[in-house]
Amino acid sequence: QTVVTQEPSLTVSPGGTVTLTCASSTGTVTSSYYPSWFQQKPGQAPRALLYSTTNKHSWTPARFSGSLLGGKAALTLSGVQPEDEAEYYCLLYNAGGLVFGGGTKLTVL
Amino acid sequence: EVQLLESGGGLVQPGGSLRLSCAASGFTLSNYAMYWVRQSPGKGLEWVSGISGSDGSTYNADSVKGRFTISRDNSKNTLYLQMNSLRAEDTAVYYCAKGVKMRYFYGMDDWGQGTTVTVSS
Protein backbone atom coordinates (compact mmCIF):
# COMPACT_ATOMS: atom_id res chain seq x y z
CA GLN A 1 0.00 0.00 0.00
CA THR A 2 1.57 3.26 -1.17
CA VAL A 3 1.91 5.99 1.43
CA VAL A 4 2.08 9.61 0.28
CA THR A 5 3.71 12.02 2.71
CA GLN A 6 3.30 15.77 2.99
CA GLU A 7 4.51 18.28 5.59
CA PRO A 8 1.81 18.35 8.30
CA SER A 9 1.98 22.11 8.64
CA LEU A 10 3.81 25.14 7.29
CA THR A 11 3.67 28.83 8.12
CA VAL A 12 4.37 31.67 5.69
CA SER A 13 4.18 35.44 5.89
CA PRO A 14 1.91 37.39 3.53
CA GLY A 15 3.79 38.15 0.33
CA GLY A 16 6.26 35.38 0.97
CA THR A 17 7.03 32.18 -0.89
CA VAL A 18 6.50 28.65 0.35
CA THR A 19 6.99 25.20 -1.16
CA LEU A 20 4.92 22.18 -0.19
CA THR A 21 6.20 18.73 -1.09
CA CYS A 22 4.69 15.32 -1.79
CA ALA A 23 6.71 12.14 -1.39
CA SER A 24 5.88 8.54 -2.24
CA SER A 25 6.86 5.51 -0.20
CA THR A 26 7.57 3.72 -3.49
CA GLY A 27 10.48 6.03 -4.29
CA THR A 28 11.15 8.99 -6.56
CA VAL A 29 8.06 10.80 -7.79
CA THR A 30 8.19 11.27 -11.55
CA SER A 31 5.79 12.74 -14.09
CA SER A 32 4.38 9.22 -14.51
CA TYR A 33 2.79 9.63 -11.09
CA TYR A 34 0.70 12.47 -12.59
CA PRO A 35 0.87 14.62 -9.43
CA SER A 36 -2.17 16.77 -8.71
CA TRP A 37 -2.72 19.40 -6.05
CA PHE A 38 -5.90 20.47 -4.28
CA GLN A 39 -6.84 23.23 -1.85
CA GLN A 40 -9.50 22.81 0.80
CA LYS A 41 -10.83 25.43 3.17
CA PRO A 42 -12.90 24.57 6.26
CA GLY A 43 -16.44 23.52 5.43
CA GLN A 44 -15.82 23.52 1.69
CA ALA A 45 -15.29 20.91 -0.97
CA PRO A 46 -11.75 20.57 -2.31
CA ARG A 47 -10.74 22.74 -5.23
CA ALA A 48 -8.31 21.53 -7.86
CA LEU A 49 -5.19 23.63 -8.43
CA LEU A 50 -2.79 21.66 -10.64
CA TYR A 51 -2.65 18.38 -12.58
CA SER A 52 0.06 16.37 -14.32
CA THR A 53 2.76 18.05 -12.24
CA THR A 54 2.65 21.56 -13.70
CA ASN A 55 -0.65 22.14 -15.49
CA LYS A 56 -3.00 24.76 -14.07
CA HIS A 57 -6.76 24.80 -14.29
CA SER A 58 -8.46 27.84 -15.77
CA TRP A 59 -9.26 29.13 -12.30
CA THR A 60 -5.85 28.58 -10.73
CA PRO A 61 -4.12 31.82 -9.69
CA ALA A 62 -0.77 32.49 -11.35
CA ARG A 63 1.03 32.48 -7.99
CA PHE A 64 0.57 28.68 -7.76
CA SER A 65 3.08 26.52 -9.63
CA GLY A 66 4.05 22.86 -9.67
CA SER A 67 7.30 21.01 -10.20
CA LEU A 68 9.35 17.94 -9.38
CA LEU A 69 11.94 18.69 -6.74
CA GLY A 70 14.42 16.35 -5.10
CA GLY A 71 12.45 13.21 -5.91
CA LYS A 72 9.15 14.69 -4.81
CA ALA A 73 6.28 16.60 -6.34
CA ALA A 74 6.20 20.22 -5.21
CA LEU A 75 3.66 23.03 -5.05
CA THR A 76 5.10 26.54 -4.76
CA LEU A 77 3.09 29.59 -3.76
CA SER A 78 4.77 32.88 -4.64
CA GLY A 79 3.44 36.12 -3.20
CA VAL A 80 1.20 34.36 -0.69
CA GLN A 81 -2.15 36.00 0.03
CA PRO A 82 -4.15 35.72 3.28
CA GLU A 83 -6.82 33.76 1.41
CA ASP A 84 -4.26 31.05 0.65
CA GLU A 85 -4.55 29.82 4.23
CA ALA A 86 -5.99 26.33 3.79
CA GLU A 87 -5.27 22.62 3.75
CA TYR A 88 -3.41 21.41 0.66
CA TYR A 89 -3.50 17.84 -0.61
CA CYS A 90 -1.44 16.15 -3.27
CA LEU A 91 -2.62 13.14 -5.26
CA LEU A 92 -0.42 10.56 -6.93
CA TYR A 93 -1.17 7.79 -9.40
CA ASN A 94 0.72 4.56 -8.74
CA ALA A 95 0.23 0.93 -9.68
CA GLY A 96 -3.29 1.43 -10.91
CA GLY A 97 -4.47 3.31 -7.87
CA LEU A 98 -4.72 6.89 -6.70
CA VAL A 99 -3.41 7.98 -3.31
CA PHE A 100 -3.85 11.28 -1.53
CA GLY A 101 -1.25 12.67 0.79
CA GLY A 102 -2.16 13.41 4.37
CA GLY A 103 -2.41 17.13 3.69
CA THR A 104 -0.43 20.23 4.66
CA LYS A 105 -2.08 22.89 6.77
CA LEU A 106 -0.76 26.21 5.50
CA THR A 107 -0.98 29.13 7.89
CA VAL A 108 -0.49 32.67 6.61
CA LEU A 109 0.77 34.77 9.49
CA GLU B 1 -20.96 25.35 -16.35
CA VAL B 2 -20.06 22.01 -14.79
CA GLN B 3 -22.28 20.96 -11.92
CA LEU B 4 -22.12 17.80 -9.83
CA LEU B 5 -24.95 17.08 -7.42
CA GLU B 6 -24.53 14.17 -5.03
CA SER B 7 -27.43 12.50 -3.26
CA GLY B 8 -28.27 9.30 -1.44
CA GLY B 9 -26.33 9.77 1.77
CA GLY B 10 -27.80 9.08 5.17
CA LEU B 11 -27.69 6.94 8.28
CA VAL B 12 -27.26 3.21 7.80
CA GLN B 13 -26.56 0.33 10.17
CA PRO B 14 -23.30 -1.62 10.00
CA GLY B 15 -23.57 -4.30 7.35
CA GLY B 16 -26.16 -2.32 5.43
CA SER B 17 -26.16 -0.91 1.91
CA LEU B 18 -26.53 2.51 0.32
CA ARG B 19 -26.38 3.82 -3.22
CA LEU B 20 -24.98 7.27 -3.88
CA SER B 21 -25.83 9.20 -7.03
CA CYS B 22 -24.06 12.10 -8.71
CA ALA B 23 -26.08 13.97 -11.29
CA ALA B 24 -23.78 15.70 -13.74
CA SER B 25 -24.59 18.66 -15.95
CA GLY B 26 -22.61 20.94 -18.22
CA PHE B 27 -20.60 18.11 -19.77
CA THR B 28 -20.99 14.57 -21.12
CA LEU B 29 -20.19 12.05 -18.39
CA SER B 30 -18.84 9.37 -20.70
CA ASN B 31 -16.17 11.69 -22.09
CA TYR B 32 -14.34 11.97 -18.78
CA ALA B 33 -13.03 9.82 -15.99
CA MET B 34 -15.14 10.14 -12.84
CA TYR B 35 -14.31 9.53 -9.21
CA TRP B 36 -15.64 9.13 -5.70
CA VAL B 37 -13.50 10.59 -2.92
CA ARG B 38 -14.38 10.54 0.77
CA GLN B 39 -13.38 12.45 3.85
CA SER B 40 -13.96 11.11 7.35
CA PRO B 41 -14.74 13.66 10.05
CA GLY B 42 -11.64 15.72 10.80
CA LYS B 43 -9.49 13.63 8.45
CA GLY B 44 -7.91 13.96 5.05
CA LEU B 45 -9.10 13.00 1.58
CA GLU B 46 -9.26 9.36 0.54
CA TRP B 47 -9.74 8.21 -3.04
CA VAL B 48 -12.46 5.52 -3.13
CA SER B 49 -13.31 4.58 -6.71
CA GLY B 50 -12.76 5.68 -10.28
CA ILE B 51 -14.15 4.90 -13.71
CA SER B 52 -12.38 5.59 -16.96
CA GLY B 53 -14.10 7.72 -19.55
CA SER B 54 -12.71 5.72 -22.43
CA ASP B 55 -13.66 2.13 -21.82
CA GLY B 56 -15.50 2.29 -18.50
CA SER B 57 -12.80 0.39 -16.64
CA THR B 58 -13.26 0.69 -12.90
CA TYR B 59 -10.76 1.01 -10.08
CA ASN B 60 -11.21 0.76 -6.33
CA ALA B 61 -9.16 1.47 -3.26
CA ASP B 62 -8.15 -1.61 -1.29
CA SER B 63 -10.27 -0.40 1.63
CA VAL B 64 -13.49 -0.79 -0.37
CA LYS B 65 -12.59 -3.55 -2.83
CA GLY B 66 -15.30 -6.19 -3.00
CA ARG B 67 -17.79 -3.96 -1.18
CA PHE B 68 -18.21 -0.82 -3.30
CA THR B 69 -19.04 -0.63 -7.01
CA ILE B 70 -18.79 2.45 -9.17
CA SER B 71 -20.93 2.72 -12.29
CA ARG B 72 -22.46 5.27 -14.60
CA ASP B 73 -25.63 5.69 -16.63
CA ASN B 74 -24.69 7.67 -19.71
CA SER B 75 -28.33 8.19 -20.70
CA LYS B 76 -28.96 9.94 -17.39
CA ASN B 77 -25.50 11.54 -17.19
CA THR B 78 -25.30 10.15 -13.67
CA LEU B 79 -22.54 8.47 -11.67
CA TYR B 80 -23.29 5.95 -8.91
CA LEU B 81 -21.55 4.32 -5.99
CA GLN B 82 -23.16 1.15 -4.67
CA MET B 83 -21.91 0.57 -1.13
CA ASN B 84 -22.47 -2.81 0.52
CA SER B 85 -21.33 -4.34 3.79
CA LEU B 86 -20.89 -0.91 5.27
CA ARG B 87 -18.64 -0.44 8.30
CA ALA B 88 -18.28 2.31 10.86
CA GLU B 89 -15.04 3.38 9.19
CA ASP B 90 -16.95 4.15 5.99
CA THR B 91 -18.55 7.11 7.77
CA ALA B 92 -17.55 10.17 5.75
CA VAL B 93 -18.55 12.90 3.37
CA TYR B 94 -18.51 11.38 -0.11
CA TYR B 95 -17.55 13.65 -2.98
CA CYS B 96 -18.17 13.06 -6.65
CA ALA B 97 -15.46 14.52 -8.88
CA LYS B 98 -15.01 14.95 -12.61
CA GLY B 99 -11.80 13.89 -14.28
CA VAL B 100 -9.50 16.29 -16.04
CA LYS B 101 -9.46 14.01 -19.05
CA MET B 102 -10.84 10.69 -20.25
CA ARG B 103 -7.90 8.74 -18.88
CA TYR B 104 -8.27 7.83 -15.25
CA PHE B 105 -4.82 8.73 -13.95
CA TYR B 106 -4.99 12.47 -14.60
CA GLY B 107 -7.04 13.14 -11.51
CA MET B 108 -9.92 15.51 -10.85
CA ASP B 109 -10.94 19.05 -11.66
CA ASP B 110 -14.54 19.83 -10.69
CA TRP B 111 -16.01 18.58 -7.41
CA GLY B 112 -19.50 18.29 -5.99
CA GLN B 113 -20.44 19.55 -2.53
CA GLY B 114 -20.59 16.07 -1.07
CA THR B 115 -23.14 13.83 0.62
CA THR B 116 -22.76 12.51 4.16
CA VAL B 117 -22.82 8.82 4.98
CA THR B 118 -23.04 7.75 8.61
CA VAL B 119 -22.66 4.08 9.52
CA SER B 120 -23.89 3.49 13.04
CA SER B 121 -26.24 1.30 15.01
Tab-separated table of C-alpha atoms in Angstrom:
chain	number	residue	atom	x	y	z
A	1	GLN	CA	0.000	0.000	0.000
A	2	THR	CA	1.569	3.256	-1.168
A	3	VAL	CA	1.906	5.988	1.431
A	4	VAL	CA	2.084	9.607	0.276
A	5	THR	CA	3.707	12.022	2.707
A	6	GLN	CA	3.299	15.772	2.989
A	7	GLU	CA	4.507	18.278	5.589
A	8	PRO	CA	1.810	18.354	8.298
A	9	SER	CA	1.980	22.114	8.643
A	10	LEU	CA	3.807	25.142	7.293
A	11	THR	CA	3.668	28.831	8.117
A	12	VAL	CA	4.371	31.674	5.694
A	13	SER	CA	4.181	35.442	5.885
A	14	PRO	CA	1.915	37.388	3.528
A	15	GLY	CA	3.792	38.149	0.328
A	16	GLY	CA	6.257	35.377	0.974
A	17	THR	CA	7.029	32.183	-0.892
A	18	VAL	CA	6.495	28.648	0.347
A	19	THR	CA	6.994	25.196	-1.161
A	20	LEU	CA	4.918	22.179	-0.186
A	21	THR	CA	6.202	18.729	-1.091
A	22	CYS	CA	4.690	15.323	-1.787
A	23	ALA	CA	6.712	12.138	-1.389
A	24	SER	CA	5.877	8.543	-2.239
A	25	SER	CA	6.859	5.508	-0.197
A	26	THR	CA	7.573	3.723	-3.486
A	27	GLY	CA	10.477	6.032	-4.292
A	28	THR	CA	11.148	8.986	-6.562
A	29	VAL	CA	8.057	10.802	-7.787
A	30	THR	CA	8.187	11.274	-11.549
A	31	SER	CA	5.792	12.735	-14.092
A	32	SER	CA	4.378	9.223	-14.509
A	33	TYR	CA	2.790	9.632	-11.093
A	34	TYR	CA	0.701	12.471	-12.594
A	35	PRO	CA	0.867	14.616	-9.431
A	36	SER	CA	-2.165	16.768	-8.710
A	37	TRP	CA	-2.724	19.397	-6.048
A	38	PHE	CA	-5.902	20.470	-4.281
A	39	GLN	CA	-6.835	23.227	-1.845
A	40	GLN	CA	-9.498	22.809	0.804
A	41	LYS	CA	-10.829	25.429	3.166
A	42	PRO	CA	-12.905	24.566	6.257
A	43	GLY	CA	-16.440	23.519	5.432
A	44	GLN	CA	-15.815	23.520	1.693
A	45	ALA	CA	-15.291	20.914	-0.970
A	46	PRO	CA	-11.751	20.571	-2.313
A	47	ARG	CA	-10.737	22.743	-5.228
A	48	ALA	CA	-8.312	21.526	-7.863
A	49	LEU	CA	-5.190	23.625	-8.427
A	50	LEU	CA	-2.789	21.659	-10.638
A	51	TYR	CA	-2.647	18.385	-12.577
A	52	SER	CA	0.057	16.369	-14.317
A	53	THR	CA	2.757	18.054	-12.240
A	54	THR	CA	2.650	21.563	-13.700
A	55	ASN	CA	-0.651	22.136	-15.493
A	56	LYS	CA	-2.999	24.759	-14.067
A	57	HIS	CA	-6.760	24.796	-14.291
A	58	SER	CA	-8.458	27.835	-15.775
A	59	TRP	CA	-9.256	29.128	-12.296
A	60	THR	CA	-5.847	28.583	-10.733
A	61	PRO	CA	-4.120	31.824	-9.693
A	62	ALA	CA	-0.766	32.488	-11.354
A	63	ARG	CA	1.027	32.475	-7.989
A	64	PHE	CA	0.572	28.683	-7.759
A	65	SER	CA	3.077	26.524	-9.634
A	66	GLY	CA	4.048	22.861	-9.669
A	67	SER	CA	7.297	21.008	-10.202
A	68	LEU	CA	9.355	17.936	-9.384
A	69	LEU	CA	11.942	18.691	-6.737
A	70	GLY	CA	14.422	16.351	-5.099
A	71	GLY	CA	12.454	13.211	-5.905
A	72	LYS	CA	9.150	14.695	-4.811
A	73	ALA	CA	6.282	16.601	-6.341
A	74	ALA	CA	6.195	20.216	-5.214
A	75	LEU	CA	3.659	23.030	-5.048
A	76	THR	CA	5.100	26.538	-4.764
A	77	LEU	CA	3.088	29.585	-3.762
A	78	SER	CA	4.772	32.883	-4.637
A	79	GLY	CA	3.436	36.124	-3.204
A	80	VAL	CA	1.201	34.365	-0.693
A	81	GLN	CA	-2.153	36.001	0.035
A	82	PRO	CA	-4.151	35.717	3.276
A	83	GLU	CA	-6.820	33.758	1.405
A	84	ASP	CA	-4.262	31.048	0.653
A	85	GLU	CA	-4.547	29.821	4.230
A	86	ALA	CA	-5.992	26.334	3.789
A	87	GLU	CA	-5.266	22.619	3.751
A	88	TYR	CA	-3.411	21.415	0.664
A	89	TYR	CA	-3.499	17.845	-0.615
A	90	CYS	CA	-1.436	16.155	-3.272
A	91	LEU	CA	-2.624	13.140	-5.259
A	92	LEU	CA	-0.416	10.558	-6.935
A	93	TYR	CA	-1.171	7.788	-9.396
A	94	ASN	CA	0.718	4.563	-8.743
A	95	ALA	CA	0.232	0.928	-9.685
A	96	GLY	CA	-3.294	1.428	-10.908
A	97	GLY	CA	-4.473	3.312	-7.875
A	98	LEU	CA	-4.718	6.894	-6.699
A	99	VAL	CA	-3.407	7.981	-3.311
A	100	PHE	CA	-3.852	11.284	-1.529
A	101	GLY	CA	-1.248	12.675	0.785
A	102	GLY	CA	-2.165	13.413	4.374
A	103	GLY	CA	-2.407	17.127	3.685
A	104	THR	CA	-0.429	20.233	4.656
A	105	LYS	CA	-2.075	22.890	6.769
A	106	LEU	CA	-0.763	26.206	5.505
A	107	THR	CA	-0.977	29.126	7.888
A	108	VAL	CA	-0.492	32.670	6.614
A	109	LEU	CA	0.773	34.767	9.486
B	1	GLU	CA	-20.960	25.353	-16.349
B	2	VAL	CA	-20.059	22.011	-14.794
B	3	GLN	CA	-22.283	20.956	-11.915
B	4	LEU	CA	-22.119	17.796	-9.831
B	5	LEU	CA	-24.950	17.082	-7.415
B	6	GLU	CA	-24.535	14.170	-5.029
B	7	SER	CA	-27.435	12.496	-3.265
B	8	GLY	CA	-28.273	9.296	-1.439
B	9	GLY	CA	-26.326	9.766	1.770
B	10	GLY	CA	-27.796	9.080	5.171
B	11	LEU	CA	-27.689	6.938	8.282
B	12	VAL	CA	-27.263	3.208	7.798
B	13	GLN	CA	-26.556	0.333	10.173
B	14	PRO	CA	-23.299	-1.624	10.000
B	15	GLY	CA	-23.572	-4.303	7.346
B	16	GLY	CA	-26.159	-2.316	5.429
B	17	SER	CA	-26.156	-0.907	1.910
B	18	LEU	CA	-26.533	2.506	0.325
B	19	ARG	CA	-26.381	3.824	-3.220
B	20	LEU	CA	-24.983	7.266	-3.876
B	21	SER	CA	-25.827	9.200	-7.028
B	22	CYS	CA	-24.062	12.097	-8.707
B	23	ALA	CA	-26.081	13.971	-11.294
B	24	ALA	CA	-23.779	15.698	-13.738
B	25	SER	CA	-24.588	18.660	-15.950
B	26	GLY	CA	-22.608	20.940	-18.224
B	27	PHE	CA	-20.600	18.106	-19.770
B	28	THR	CA	-20.990	14.566	-21.116
B	29	LEU	CA	-20.194	12.055	-18.392
B	30	SER	CA	-18.842	9.373	-20.701
B	31	ASN	CA	-16.166	11.692	-22.094
B	32	TYR	CA	-14.341	11.971	-18.781
B	33	ALA	CA	-13.032	9.817	-15.993
B	34	MET	CA	-15.141	10.139	-12.843
B	35	TYR	CA	-14.312	9.530	-9.210
B	36	TRP	CA	-15.637	9.132	-5.705
B	37	VAL	CA	-13.499	10.589	-2.924
B	38	ARG	CA	-14.384	10.536	0.766
B	39	GLN	CA	-13.378	12.454	3.851
B	40	SER	CA	-13.956	11.111	7.345
B	41	PRO	CA	-14.739	13.658	10.054
B	42	GLY	CA	-11.637	15.717	10.795
B	43	LYS	CA	-9.492	13.634	8.454
B	44	GLY	CA	-7.911	13.957	5.046
B	45	LEU	CA	-9.104	13.001	1.581
B	46	GLU	CA	-9.256	9.363	0.538
B	47	TRP	CA	-9.743	8.206	-3.041
B	48	VAL	CA	-12.461	5.524	-3.128
B	49	SER	CA	-13.314	4.575	-6.707
B	50	GLY	CA	-12.758	5.680	-10.275
B	51	ILE	CA	-14.152	4.905	-13.705
B	52	SER	CA	-12.380	5.588	-16.958
B	53	GLY	CA	-14.095	7.717	-19.551
B	54	SER	CA	-12.706	5.720	-22.434
B	55	ASP	CA	-13.658	2.127	-21.823
B	56	GLY	CA	-15.499	2.288	-18.498
B	57	SER	CA	-12.795	0.392	-16.640
B	58	THR	CA	-13.255	0.685	-12.897
B	59	TYR	CA	-10.764	1.008	-10.076
B	60	ASN	CA	-11.213	0.758	-6.329
B	61	ALA	CA	-9.159	1.469	-3.256
B	62	ASP	CA	-8.152	-1.613	-1.291
B	63	SER	CA	-10.266	-0.404	1.633
B	64	VAL	CA	-13.490	-0.794	-0.370
B	65	LYS	CA	-12.592	-3.547	-2.832
B	66	GLY	CA	-15.296	-6.187	-3.002
B	67	ARG	CA	-17.792	-3.960	-1.181
B	68	PHE	CA	-18.212	-0.816	-3.298
B	69	THR	CA	-19.043	-0.629	-7.010
B	70	ILE	CA	-18.791	2.454	-9.173
B	71	SER	CA	-20.930	2.722	-12.289
B	72	ARG	CA	-22.459	5.275	-14.601
B	73	ASP	CA	-25.634	5.693	-16.630
B	74	ASN	CA	-24.695	7.672	-19.712
B	75	SER	CA	-28.333	8.186	-20.695
B	76	LYS	CA	-28.963	9.939	-17.391
B	77	ASN	CA	-25.497	11.537	-17.190
B	78	THR	CA	-25.300	10.147	-13.669
B	79	LEU	CA	-22.544	8.467	-11.668
B	80	TYR	CA	-23.287	5.946	-8.915
B	81	LEU	CA	-21.550	4.324	-5.994
B	82	GLN	CA	-23.157	1.154	-4.665
B	83	MET	CA	-21.909	0.574	-1.134
B	84	ASN	CA	-22.473	-2.813	0.515
B	85	SER	CA	-21.333	-4.344	3.792
B	86	LEU	CA	-20.888	-0.912	5.269
B	87	ARG	CA	-18.636	-0.445	8.297
B	88	ALA	CA	-18.284	2.311	10.862
B	89	GLU	CA	-15.037	3.376	9.192
B	90	ASP	CA	-16.953	4.154	5.994
B	91	THR	CA	-18.545	7.114	7.767
B	92	ALA	CA	-17.546	10.165	5.746
B	93	VAL	CA	-18.549	12.901	3.367
B	94	TYR	CA	-18.505	11.376	-0.107
B	95	TYR	CA	-17.549	13.651	-2.982
B	96	CYS	CA	-18.166	13.061	-6.650
B	97	ALA	CA	-15.462	14.520	-8.881
B	98	LYS	CA	-15.007	14.947	-12.614
B	99	GLY	CA	-11.796	13.889	-14.279
B	100	VAL	CA	-9.502	16.294	-16.038
B	101	LYS	CA	-9.463	14.008	-19.054
B	102	MET	CA	-10.843	10.693	-20.249
B	103	ARG	CA	-7.901	8.742	-18.878
B	104	TYR	CA	-8.269	7.827	-15.250
B	105	PHE	CA	-4.822	8.729	-13.946
B	106	TYR	CA	-4.986	12.468	-14.605
B	107	GLY	CA	-7.041	13.143	-11.515
B	108	MET	CA	-9.916	15.514	-10.851
B	109	ASP	CA	-10.938	19.050	-11.661
B	110	ASP	CA	-14.542	19.834	-10.690
B	111	TRP	CA	-16.013	18.583	-7.410
B	112	GLY	CA	-19.504	18.294	-5.990
B	113	GLN	CA	-20.435	19.552	-2.534
B	114	GLY	CA	-20.591	16.066	-1.068
B	115	THR	CA	-23.144	13.831	0.618
B	116	THR	CA	-22.761	12.510	4.161
B	117	VAL	CA	-22.820	8.815	4.979
B	118	THR	CA	-23.040	7.747	8.613
B	119	VAL	CA	-22.663	4.077	9.519
B	120	SER	CA	-23.895	3.488	13.040
B	121	SER	CA	-26.239	1.297	15.007
